[in-house]
PDB file of C-alpha atoms in Angstrom:
ATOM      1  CA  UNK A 223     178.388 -91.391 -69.547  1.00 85.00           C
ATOM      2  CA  UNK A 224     178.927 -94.942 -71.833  1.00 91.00           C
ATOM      3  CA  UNK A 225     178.097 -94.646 -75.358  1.00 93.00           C
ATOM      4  CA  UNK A 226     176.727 -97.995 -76.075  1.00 93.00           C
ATOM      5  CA  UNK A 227     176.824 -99.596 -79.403  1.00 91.00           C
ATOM      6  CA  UNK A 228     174.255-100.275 -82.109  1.00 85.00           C
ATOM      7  CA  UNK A 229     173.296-101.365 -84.999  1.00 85.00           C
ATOM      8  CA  UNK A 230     171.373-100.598 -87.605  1.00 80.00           C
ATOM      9  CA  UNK A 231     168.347-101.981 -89.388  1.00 78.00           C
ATOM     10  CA  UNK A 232     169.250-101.414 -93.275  1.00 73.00           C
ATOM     11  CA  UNK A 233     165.665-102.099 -94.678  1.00 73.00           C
ATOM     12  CA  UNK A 234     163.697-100.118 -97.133  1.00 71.00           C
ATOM     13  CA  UNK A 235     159.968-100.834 -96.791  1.00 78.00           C
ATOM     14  CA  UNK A 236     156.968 -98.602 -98.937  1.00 85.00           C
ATOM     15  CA  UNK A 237     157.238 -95.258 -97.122  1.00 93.00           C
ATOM     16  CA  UNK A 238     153.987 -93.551 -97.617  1.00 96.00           C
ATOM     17  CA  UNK A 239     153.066 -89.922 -96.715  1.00 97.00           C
ATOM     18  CA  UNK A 240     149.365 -88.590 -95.858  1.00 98.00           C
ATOM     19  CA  UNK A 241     148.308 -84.767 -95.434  1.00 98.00           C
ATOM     20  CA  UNK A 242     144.681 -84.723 -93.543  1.00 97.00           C
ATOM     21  CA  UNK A 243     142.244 -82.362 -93.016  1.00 96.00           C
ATOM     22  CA  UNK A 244     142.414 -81.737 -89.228  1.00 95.00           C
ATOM     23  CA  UNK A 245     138.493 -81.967 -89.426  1.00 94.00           C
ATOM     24  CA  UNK A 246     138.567 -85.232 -91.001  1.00 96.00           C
ATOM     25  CA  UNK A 247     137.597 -88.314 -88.691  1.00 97.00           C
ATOM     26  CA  UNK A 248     137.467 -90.901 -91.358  1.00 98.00           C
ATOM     27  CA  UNK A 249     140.392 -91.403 -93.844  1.00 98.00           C
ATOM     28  CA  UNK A 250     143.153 -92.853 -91.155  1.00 97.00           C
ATOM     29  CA  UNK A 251     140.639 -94.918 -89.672  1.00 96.00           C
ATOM     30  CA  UNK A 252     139.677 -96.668 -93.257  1.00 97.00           C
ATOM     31  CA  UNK A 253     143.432 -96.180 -94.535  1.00 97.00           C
ATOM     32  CA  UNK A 254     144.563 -98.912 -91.604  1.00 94.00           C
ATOM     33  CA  UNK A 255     141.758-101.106 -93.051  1.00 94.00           C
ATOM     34  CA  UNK A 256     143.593-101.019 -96.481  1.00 94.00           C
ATOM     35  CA  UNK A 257     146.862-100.767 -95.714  1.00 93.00           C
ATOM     36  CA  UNK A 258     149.073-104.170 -95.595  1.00 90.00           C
ATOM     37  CA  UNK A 259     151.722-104.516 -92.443  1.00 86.00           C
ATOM     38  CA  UNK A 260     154.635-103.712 -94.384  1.00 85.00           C
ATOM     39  CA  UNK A 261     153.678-100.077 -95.532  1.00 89.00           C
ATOM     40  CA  UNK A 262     154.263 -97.569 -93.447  1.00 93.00           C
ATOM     41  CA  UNK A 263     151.630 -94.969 -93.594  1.00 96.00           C
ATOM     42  CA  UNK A 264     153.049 -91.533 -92.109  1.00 97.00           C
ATOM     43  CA  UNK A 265     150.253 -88.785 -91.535  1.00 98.00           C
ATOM     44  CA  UNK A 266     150.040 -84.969 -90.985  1.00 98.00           C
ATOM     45  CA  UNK A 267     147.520 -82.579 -90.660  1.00 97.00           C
ATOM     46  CA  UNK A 268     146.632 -78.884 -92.288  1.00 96.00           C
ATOM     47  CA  UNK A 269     144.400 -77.022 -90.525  1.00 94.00           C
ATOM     48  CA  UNK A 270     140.879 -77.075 -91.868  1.00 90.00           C
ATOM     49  CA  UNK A 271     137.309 -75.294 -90.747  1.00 81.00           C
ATOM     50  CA  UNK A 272     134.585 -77.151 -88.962  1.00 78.00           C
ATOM     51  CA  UNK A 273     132.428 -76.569 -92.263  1.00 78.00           C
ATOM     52  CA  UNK A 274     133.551 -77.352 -96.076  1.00 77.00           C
ATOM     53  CA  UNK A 275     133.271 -73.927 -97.964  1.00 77.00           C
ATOM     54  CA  UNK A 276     134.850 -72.044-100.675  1.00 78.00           C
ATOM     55  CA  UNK A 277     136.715 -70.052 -98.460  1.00 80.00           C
ATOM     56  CA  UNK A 278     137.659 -72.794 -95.906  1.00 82.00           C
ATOM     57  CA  UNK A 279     139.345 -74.657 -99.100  1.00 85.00           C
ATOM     58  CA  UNK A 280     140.926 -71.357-100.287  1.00 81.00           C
ATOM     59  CA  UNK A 281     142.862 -71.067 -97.066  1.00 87.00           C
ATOM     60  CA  UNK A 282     144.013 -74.670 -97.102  1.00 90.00           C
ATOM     61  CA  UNK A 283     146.772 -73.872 -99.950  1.00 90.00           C
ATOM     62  CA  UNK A 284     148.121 -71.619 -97.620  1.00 93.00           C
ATOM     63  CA  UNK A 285     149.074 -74.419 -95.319  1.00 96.00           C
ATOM     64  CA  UNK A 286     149.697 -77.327 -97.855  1.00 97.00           C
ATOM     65  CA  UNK A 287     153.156 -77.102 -98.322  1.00 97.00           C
ATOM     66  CA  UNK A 288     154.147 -76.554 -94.217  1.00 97.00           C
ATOM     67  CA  UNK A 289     151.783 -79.435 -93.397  1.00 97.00           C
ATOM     68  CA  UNK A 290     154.163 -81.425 -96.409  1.00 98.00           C
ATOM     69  CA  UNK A 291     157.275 -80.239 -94.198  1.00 97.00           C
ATOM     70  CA  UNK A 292     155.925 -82.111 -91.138  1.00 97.00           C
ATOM     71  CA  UNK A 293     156.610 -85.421 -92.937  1.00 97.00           C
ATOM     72  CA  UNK A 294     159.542 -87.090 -92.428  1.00 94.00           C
ATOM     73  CA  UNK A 295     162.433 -85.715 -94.218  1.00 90.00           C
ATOM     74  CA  UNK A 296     164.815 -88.251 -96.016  1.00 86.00           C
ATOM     75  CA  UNK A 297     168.072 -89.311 -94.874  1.00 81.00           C
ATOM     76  CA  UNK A 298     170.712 -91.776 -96.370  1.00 78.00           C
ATOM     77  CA  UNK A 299     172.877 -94.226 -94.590  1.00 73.00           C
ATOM     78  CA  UNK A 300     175.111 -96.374 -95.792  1.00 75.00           C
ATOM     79  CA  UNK A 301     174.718 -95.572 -99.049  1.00 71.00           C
ATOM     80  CA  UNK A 302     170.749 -96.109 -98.813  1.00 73.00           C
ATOM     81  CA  UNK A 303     168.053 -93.845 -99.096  1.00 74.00           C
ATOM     82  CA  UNK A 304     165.328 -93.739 -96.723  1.00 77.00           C
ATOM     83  CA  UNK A 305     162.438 -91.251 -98.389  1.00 89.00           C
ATOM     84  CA  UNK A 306     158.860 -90.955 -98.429  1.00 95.00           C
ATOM     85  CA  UNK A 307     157.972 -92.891-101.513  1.00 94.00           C
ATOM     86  CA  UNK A 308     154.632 -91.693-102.542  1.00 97.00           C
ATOM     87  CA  UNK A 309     152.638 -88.573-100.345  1.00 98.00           C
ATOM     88  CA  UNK A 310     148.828 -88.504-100.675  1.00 98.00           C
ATOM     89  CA  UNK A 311     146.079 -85.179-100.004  1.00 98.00           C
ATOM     90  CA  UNK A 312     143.135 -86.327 -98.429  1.00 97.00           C
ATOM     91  CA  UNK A 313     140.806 -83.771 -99.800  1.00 96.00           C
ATOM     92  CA  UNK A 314     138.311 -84.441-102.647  1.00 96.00           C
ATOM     93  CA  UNK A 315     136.676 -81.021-102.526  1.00 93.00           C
ATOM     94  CA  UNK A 316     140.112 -78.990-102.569  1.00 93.00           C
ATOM     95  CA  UNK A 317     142.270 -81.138-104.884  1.00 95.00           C
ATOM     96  CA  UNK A 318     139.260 -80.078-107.202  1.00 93.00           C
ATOM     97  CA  UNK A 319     138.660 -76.788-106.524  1.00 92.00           C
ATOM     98  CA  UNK A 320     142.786 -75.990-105.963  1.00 93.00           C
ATOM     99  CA  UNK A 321     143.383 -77.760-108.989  1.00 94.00           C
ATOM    100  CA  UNK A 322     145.475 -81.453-108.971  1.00 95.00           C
ATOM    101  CA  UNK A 323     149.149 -79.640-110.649  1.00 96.00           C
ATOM    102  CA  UNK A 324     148.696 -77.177-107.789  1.00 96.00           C
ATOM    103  CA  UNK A 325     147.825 -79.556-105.046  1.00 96.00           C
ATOM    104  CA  UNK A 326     151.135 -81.678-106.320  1.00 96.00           C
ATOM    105  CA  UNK A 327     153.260 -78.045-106.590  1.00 97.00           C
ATOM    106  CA  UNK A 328     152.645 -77.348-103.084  1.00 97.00           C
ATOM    107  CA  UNK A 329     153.445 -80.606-101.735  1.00 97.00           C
ATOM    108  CA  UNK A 330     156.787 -80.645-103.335  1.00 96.00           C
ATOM    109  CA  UNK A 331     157.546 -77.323-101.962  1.00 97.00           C
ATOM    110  CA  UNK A 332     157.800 -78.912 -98.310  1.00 96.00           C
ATOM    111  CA  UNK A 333     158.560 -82.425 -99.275  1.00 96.00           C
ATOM    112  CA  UNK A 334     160.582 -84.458-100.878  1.00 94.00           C
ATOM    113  CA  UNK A 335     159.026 -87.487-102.805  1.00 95.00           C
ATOM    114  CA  UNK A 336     158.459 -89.388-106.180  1.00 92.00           C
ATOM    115  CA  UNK A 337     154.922 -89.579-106.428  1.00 96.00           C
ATOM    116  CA  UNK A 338     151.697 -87.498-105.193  1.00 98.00           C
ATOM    117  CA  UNK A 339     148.321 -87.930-105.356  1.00 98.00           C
ATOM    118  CA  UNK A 340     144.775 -86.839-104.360  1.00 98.00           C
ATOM    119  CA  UNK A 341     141.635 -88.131-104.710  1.00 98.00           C
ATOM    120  CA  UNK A 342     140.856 -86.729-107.777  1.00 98.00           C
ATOM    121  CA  UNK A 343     143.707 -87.407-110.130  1.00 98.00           C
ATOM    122  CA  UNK A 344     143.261 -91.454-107.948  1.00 98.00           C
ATOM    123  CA  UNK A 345     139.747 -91.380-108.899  1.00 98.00           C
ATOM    124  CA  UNK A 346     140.470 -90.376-112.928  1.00 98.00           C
ATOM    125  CA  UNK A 347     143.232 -92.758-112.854  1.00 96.00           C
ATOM    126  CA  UNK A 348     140.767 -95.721-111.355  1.00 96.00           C
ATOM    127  CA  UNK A 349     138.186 -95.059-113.814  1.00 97.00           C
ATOM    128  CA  UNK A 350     140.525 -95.230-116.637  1.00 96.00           C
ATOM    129  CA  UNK A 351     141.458 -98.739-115.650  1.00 94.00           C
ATOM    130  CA  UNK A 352     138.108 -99.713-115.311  1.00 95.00           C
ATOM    131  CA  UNK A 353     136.586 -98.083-118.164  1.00 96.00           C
ATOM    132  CA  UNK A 354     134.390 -96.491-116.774  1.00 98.00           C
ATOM    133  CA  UNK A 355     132.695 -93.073-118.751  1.00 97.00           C
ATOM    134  CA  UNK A 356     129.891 -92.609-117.670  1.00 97.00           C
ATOM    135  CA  UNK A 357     129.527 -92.036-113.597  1.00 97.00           C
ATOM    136  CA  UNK A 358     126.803 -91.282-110.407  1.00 98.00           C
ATOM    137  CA  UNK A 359     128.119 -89.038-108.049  1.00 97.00           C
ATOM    138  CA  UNK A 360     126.985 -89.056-103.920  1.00 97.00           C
ATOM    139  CA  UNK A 361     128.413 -86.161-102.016  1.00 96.00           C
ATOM    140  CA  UNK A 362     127.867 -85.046 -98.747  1.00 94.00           C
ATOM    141  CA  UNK A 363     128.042 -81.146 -99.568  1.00 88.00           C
ATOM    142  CA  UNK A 364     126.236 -78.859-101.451  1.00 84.00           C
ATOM    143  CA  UNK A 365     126.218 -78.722-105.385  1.00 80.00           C
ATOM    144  CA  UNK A 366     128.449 -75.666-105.694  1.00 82.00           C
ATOM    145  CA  UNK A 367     131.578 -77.335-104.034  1.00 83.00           C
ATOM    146  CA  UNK A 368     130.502 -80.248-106.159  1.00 86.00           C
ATOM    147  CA  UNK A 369     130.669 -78.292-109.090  1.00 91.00           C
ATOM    148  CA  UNK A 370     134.138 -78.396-109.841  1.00 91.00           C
ATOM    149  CA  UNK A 371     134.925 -81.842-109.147  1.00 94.00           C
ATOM    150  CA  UNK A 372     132.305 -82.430-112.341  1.00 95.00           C
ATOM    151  CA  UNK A 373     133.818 -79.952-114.324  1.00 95.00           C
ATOM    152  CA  UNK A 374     137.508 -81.448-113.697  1.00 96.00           C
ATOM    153  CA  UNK A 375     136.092 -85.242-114.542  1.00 97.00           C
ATOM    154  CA  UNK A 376     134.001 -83.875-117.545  1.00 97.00           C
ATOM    155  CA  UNK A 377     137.760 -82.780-119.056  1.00 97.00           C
ATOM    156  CA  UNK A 378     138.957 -86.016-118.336  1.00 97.00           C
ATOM    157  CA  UNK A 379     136.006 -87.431-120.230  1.00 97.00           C
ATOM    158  CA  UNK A 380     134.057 -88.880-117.508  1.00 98.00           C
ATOM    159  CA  UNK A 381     130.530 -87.812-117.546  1.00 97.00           C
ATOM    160  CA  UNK A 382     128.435 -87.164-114.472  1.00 96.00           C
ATOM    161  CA  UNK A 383     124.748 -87.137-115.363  1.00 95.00           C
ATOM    162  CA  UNK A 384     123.541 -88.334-112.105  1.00 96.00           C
ATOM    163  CA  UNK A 385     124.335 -86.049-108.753  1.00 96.00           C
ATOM    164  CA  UNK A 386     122.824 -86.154-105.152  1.00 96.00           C
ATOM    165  CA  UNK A 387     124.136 -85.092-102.337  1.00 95.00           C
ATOM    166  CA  UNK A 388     123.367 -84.851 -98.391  1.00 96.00           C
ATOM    167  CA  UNK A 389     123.605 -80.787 -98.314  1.00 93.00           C
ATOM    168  CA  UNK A 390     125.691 -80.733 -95.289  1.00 92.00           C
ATOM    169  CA  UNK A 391     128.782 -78.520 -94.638  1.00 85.00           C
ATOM    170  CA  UNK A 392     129.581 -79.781 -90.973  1.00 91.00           C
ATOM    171  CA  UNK A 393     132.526 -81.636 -91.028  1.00 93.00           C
ATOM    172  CA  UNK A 394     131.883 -83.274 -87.852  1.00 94.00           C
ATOM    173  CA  UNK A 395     128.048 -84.518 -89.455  1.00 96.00           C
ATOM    174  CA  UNK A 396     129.716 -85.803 -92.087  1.00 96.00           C
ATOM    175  CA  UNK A 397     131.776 -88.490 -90.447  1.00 96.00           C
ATOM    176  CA  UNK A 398     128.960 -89.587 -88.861  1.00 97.00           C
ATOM    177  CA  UNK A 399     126.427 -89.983 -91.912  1.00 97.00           C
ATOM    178  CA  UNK A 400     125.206 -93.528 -91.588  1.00 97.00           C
ATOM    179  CA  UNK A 401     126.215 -96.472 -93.878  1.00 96.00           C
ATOM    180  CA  UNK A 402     122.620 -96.703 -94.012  1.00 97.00           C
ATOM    181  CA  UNK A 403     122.018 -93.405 -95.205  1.00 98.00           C
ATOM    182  CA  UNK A 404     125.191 -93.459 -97.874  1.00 98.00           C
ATOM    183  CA  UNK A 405     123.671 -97.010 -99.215  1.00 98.00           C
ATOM    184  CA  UNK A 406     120.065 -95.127-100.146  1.00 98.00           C
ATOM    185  CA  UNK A 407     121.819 -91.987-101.055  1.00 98.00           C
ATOM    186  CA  UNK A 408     123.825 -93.914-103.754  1.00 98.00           C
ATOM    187  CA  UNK A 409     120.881 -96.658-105.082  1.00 98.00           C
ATOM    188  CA  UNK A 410     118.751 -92.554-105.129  1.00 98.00           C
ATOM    189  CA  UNK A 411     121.765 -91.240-107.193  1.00 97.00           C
ATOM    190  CA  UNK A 412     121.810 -94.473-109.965  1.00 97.00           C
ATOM    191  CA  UNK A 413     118.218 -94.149-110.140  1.00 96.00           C
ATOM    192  CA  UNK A 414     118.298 -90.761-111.669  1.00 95.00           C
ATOM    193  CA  UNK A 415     120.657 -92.414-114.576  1.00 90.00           C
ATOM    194  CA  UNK A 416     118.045 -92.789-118.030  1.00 86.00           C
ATOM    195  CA  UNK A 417     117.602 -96.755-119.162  1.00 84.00           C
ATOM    196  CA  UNK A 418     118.738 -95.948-122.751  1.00 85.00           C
ATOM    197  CA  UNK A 419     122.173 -94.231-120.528  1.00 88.00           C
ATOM    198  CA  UNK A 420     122.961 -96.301-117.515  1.00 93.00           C
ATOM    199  CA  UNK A 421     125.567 -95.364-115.654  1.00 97.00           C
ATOM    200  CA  UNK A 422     128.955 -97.577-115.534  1.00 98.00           C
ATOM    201  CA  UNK A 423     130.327 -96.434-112.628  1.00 98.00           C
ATOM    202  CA  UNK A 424     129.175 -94.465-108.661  1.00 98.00           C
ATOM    203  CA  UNK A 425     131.640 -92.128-106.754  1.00 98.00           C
ATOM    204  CA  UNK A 426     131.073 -91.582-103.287  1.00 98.00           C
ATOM    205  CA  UNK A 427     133.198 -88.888-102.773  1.00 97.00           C
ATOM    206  CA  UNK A 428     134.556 -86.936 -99.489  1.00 96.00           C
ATOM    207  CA  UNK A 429     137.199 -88.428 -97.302  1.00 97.00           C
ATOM    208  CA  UNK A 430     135.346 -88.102 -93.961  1.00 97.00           C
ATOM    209  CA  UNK A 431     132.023 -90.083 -95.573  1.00 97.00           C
ATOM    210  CA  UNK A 432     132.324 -93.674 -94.154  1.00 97.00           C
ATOM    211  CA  UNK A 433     132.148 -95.697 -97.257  1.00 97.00           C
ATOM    212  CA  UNK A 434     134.054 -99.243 -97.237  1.00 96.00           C
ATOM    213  CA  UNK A 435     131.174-100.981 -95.509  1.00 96.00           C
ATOM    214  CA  UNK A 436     128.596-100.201 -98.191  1.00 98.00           C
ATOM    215  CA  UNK A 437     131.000-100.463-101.474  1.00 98.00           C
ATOM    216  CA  UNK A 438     130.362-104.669-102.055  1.00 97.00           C
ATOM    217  CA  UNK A 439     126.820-104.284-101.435  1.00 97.00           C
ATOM    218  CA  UNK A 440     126.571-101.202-103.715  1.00 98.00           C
ATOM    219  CA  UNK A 441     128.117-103.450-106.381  1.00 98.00           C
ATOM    220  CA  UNK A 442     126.273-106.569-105.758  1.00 97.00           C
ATOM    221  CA  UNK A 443     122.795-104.718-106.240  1.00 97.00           C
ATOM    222  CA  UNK A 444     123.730-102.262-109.351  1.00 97.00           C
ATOM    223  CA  UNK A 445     126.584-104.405-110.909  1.00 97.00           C
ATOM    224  CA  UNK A 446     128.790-101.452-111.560  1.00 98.00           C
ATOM    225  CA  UNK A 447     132.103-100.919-109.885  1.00 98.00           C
ATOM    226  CA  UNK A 448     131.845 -98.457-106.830  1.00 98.00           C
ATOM    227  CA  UNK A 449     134.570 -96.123-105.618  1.00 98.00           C
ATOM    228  CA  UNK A 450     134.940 -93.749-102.744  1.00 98.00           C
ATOM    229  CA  UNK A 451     137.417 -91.247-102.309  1.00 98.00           C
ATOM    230  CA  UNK A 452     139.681 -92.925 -99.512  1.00 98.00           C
ATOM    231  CA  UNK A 453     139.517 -96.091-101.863  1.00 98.00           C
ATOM    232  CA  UNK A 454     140.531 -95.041-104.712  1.00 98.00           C
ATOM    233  CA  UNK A 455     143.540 -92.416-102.883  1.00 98.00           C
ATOM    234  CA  UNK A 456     144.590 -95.942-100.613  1.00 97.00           C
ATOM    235  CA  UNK A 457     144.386 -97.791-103.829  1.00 96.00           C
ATOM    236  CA  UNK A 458     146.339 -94.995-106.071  1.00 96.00           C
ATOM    237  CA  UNK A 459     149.062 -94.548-103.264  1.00 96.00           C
ATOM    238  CA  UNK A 460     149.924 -98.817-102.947  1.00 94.00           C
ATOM    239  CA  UNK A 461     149.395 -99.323-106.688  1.00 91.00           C
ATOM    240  CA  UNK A 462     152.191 -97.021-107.727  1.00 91.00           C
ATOM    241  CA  UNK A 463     155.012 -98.084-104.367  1.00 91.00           C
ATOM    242  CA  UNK A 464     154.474-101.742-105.028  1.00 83.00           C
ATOM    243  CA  UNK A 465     157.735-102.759-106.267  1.00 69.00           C
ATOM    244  CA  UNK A 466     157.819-103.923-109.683  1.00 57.00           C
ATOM    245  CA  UNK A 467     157.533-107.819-109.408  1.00 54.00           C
ATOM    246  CA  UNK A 468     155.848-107.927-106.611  1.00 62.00           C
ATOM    247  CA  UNK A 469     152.250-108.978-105.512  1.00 60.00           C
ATOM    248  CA  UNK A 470     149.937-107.196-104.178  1.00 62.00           C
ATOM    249  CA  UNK A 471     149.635-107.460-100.247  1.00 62.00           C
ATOM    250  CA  UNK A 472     146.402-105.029 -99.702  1.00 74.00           C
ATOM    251  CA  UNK A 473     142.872-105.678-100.090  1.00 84.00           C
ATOM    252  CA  UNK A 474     141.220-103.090-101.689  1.00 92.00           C
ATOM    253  CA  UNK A 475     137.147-103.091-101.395  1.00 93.00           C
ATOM    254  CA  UNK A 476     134.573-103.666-104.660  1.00 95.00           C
ATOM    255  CA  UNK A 477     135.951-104.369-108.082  1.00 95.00           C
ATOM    256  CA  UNK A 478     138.684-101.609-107.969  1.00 95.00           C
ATOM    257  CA  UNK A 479     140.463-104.023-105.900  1.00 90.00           C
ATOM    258  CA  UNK A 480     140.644-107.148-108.904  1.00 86.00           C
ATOM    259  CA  UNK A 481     142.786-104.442-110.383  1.00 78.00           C
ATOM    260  CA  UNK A 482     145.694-104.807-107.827  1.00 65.00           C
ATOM    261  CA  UNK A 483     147.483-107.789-109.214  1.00 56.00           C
ATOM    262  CA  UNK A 484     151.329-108.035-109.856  1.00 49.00           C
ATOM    263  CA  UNK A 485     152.896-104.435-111.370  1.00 48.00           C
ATOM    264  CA  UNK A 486     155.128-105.489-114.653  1.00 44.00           C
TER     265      UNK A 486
END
C-alpha cells in the first residue's frame, strides 16, 4: 500500500467544549442559533434521569469528570497548540446545587482547558455587567431545587424576591413547555415584584426551557434585560474566547447581547 502525502491545515479557530445532560433537548439546538461559523462547538453528554431531583443531580458529579474526558484531548503540531479553549456545563440546577468551584474541579479532572463555566457563575457574571440587583426568577421545577440557585445569587448579592415556577420534574415536559406558556410564566413572575421594589432584571432558568423566542418580547413589554440560562452560558463561553481585538461575530438575544462589543 502507497502512503500518499498531505498537508496540513495550521489554523487555530475558538475551540469550545459543552457537557449536556443526556435528558436535555434544548441547549445544542439554541447553542447553533448563537454560535458564529468560526467557533467550533464540541459536545458530550453525562448521563442524567428522566426527572430533575436531588438525587438525580447528586449522581451527576459522579460522571462529570469522564463525560469532560470525552472531549477532545489537545495535541500540538508544529509547534501549535490545538486545545479546547473554554468548556461549558449545561446544568443550572446542578452547577447550583454541586456548587460552581466543584463543577469547574471536576471538569479539569478529565479535561484540559483555560476557562469553564456554567450557567450560574455565566448568569452572576451577566448580571454584574448589567447591573442588575435585584432579579425575577421562572423555573420549570419545583421550589426546593430552586432553592439553592437563590441562595448562591443572594451571596453574590443578587436578590430574588419574585419566584414562580411550572412544578414539573419531567425532563422530557420541560423541553416542550410552550413559548407561550414561558412568556405568561415570566410577565406572572414580574408581577409579584412590589412598585416601591421593581425588579431590574428576569432569569429564566433551566437549559432544556425553550427561551430565545420570548427574550425580546419579554424586554420590550417590562423594559428590563432578560436572561435565560443557555444565553447567558453561550454568551459567557464566546465573551471570554474572543480574541482580544477582535469583534464580536455572535448575536446574542435581548440586551445581554449590546454587551458583546470588541474585548480590550
Amino acid at each position: 500500500m502507497t502512503r500518499l502525502p498531505y498537508d496540513l491545515t495550521i489554523e487555530k479557530p475558538r475551540k469550545i467544549g459543552l457537557i449536556v445532560l443526556q435528558a436535555d433537548e434544548t441547549i445544542e439546538l439554541e447553542f447553533r442559533r448563537i454560535f458564529p461559523p468560526e467557533a467550533e462547538l464540541f459536545v458530550s453528554r453525562i448521563p442524567s434521569g428522566a426527572d430533575l431531583t436531588q438525587e438525580s443531580i447528586g449522581e451527576m458529579a459522579h460522571d462529570l469528570s469522564d463525560a469532560a474526558r470525552l472531549l477532545p484531548q489537545p495535541a500540538t503540531m508544529r509547534g501549535v497548540y490545538f486545545g479546547l479553549d473554554a468548556i461549558g456545563y449545561g446544568c443550572t440546577s446542578a452547577s447550583a446545587v454541586l456548587g460552581t468551584a466543584n463543577i469547574g474541579r471536576l471538569i479539569l479532572d478529565g479535561a484540559l482547558t483555560q476557562y469553564v463555566t456554567e450557567p450560574v457563575s455565566a448568569l452572576i457574571t451577566a448580571c454584574r455587567r448589567m447591573d442588575v440587583q435585584r432579579m425575577g426568577i421562572l423555573s420549570p421545577y419545583t421550589a426546593g431545587i430552586s432553592a439553592r440557585l437563590r441562595s448562591v445569587l443572594s451571596a453574590a448579592g443578587i436578590e430574588t424576591p419574585a419566584f414562580g415556577s411550572f412544578e414539573e420534574t419531567s425532563e422530557a415536559r420541560v423541553a416542550r413547555i410552550s413559548a407561550k406558556s414561558v412568556y405568561e410564566g415570566a410577565l406572572a413572575v414580574a408581577a409579584q415584584a412590589p412598585q416601591d421594589a421593581p425588579l431590574q432584571g428576569l432569569f429564566l432558568s433551566c437549559t432544556n426551557l425553550r427561551t430565545l423566542d420570548v427574550i425580546p418580547a419579554l424586554e420590550d413589554r417590562l423594559g428590563i434585560p432578560v436572561f435565560s440560562s443557555n444565553q447567558v452560558l453561550a454568551w459567557d463561553l464566546l465573551w471570554h474566547t474572543q480574541r482580544s481585538g477582535e469583534p464580536a461575530t455572535f448575536s446574542i438575544p435581548g440586551r445581554l447581547g449590546e454587551t458583546s462589543a470588541t474585548r480590550p
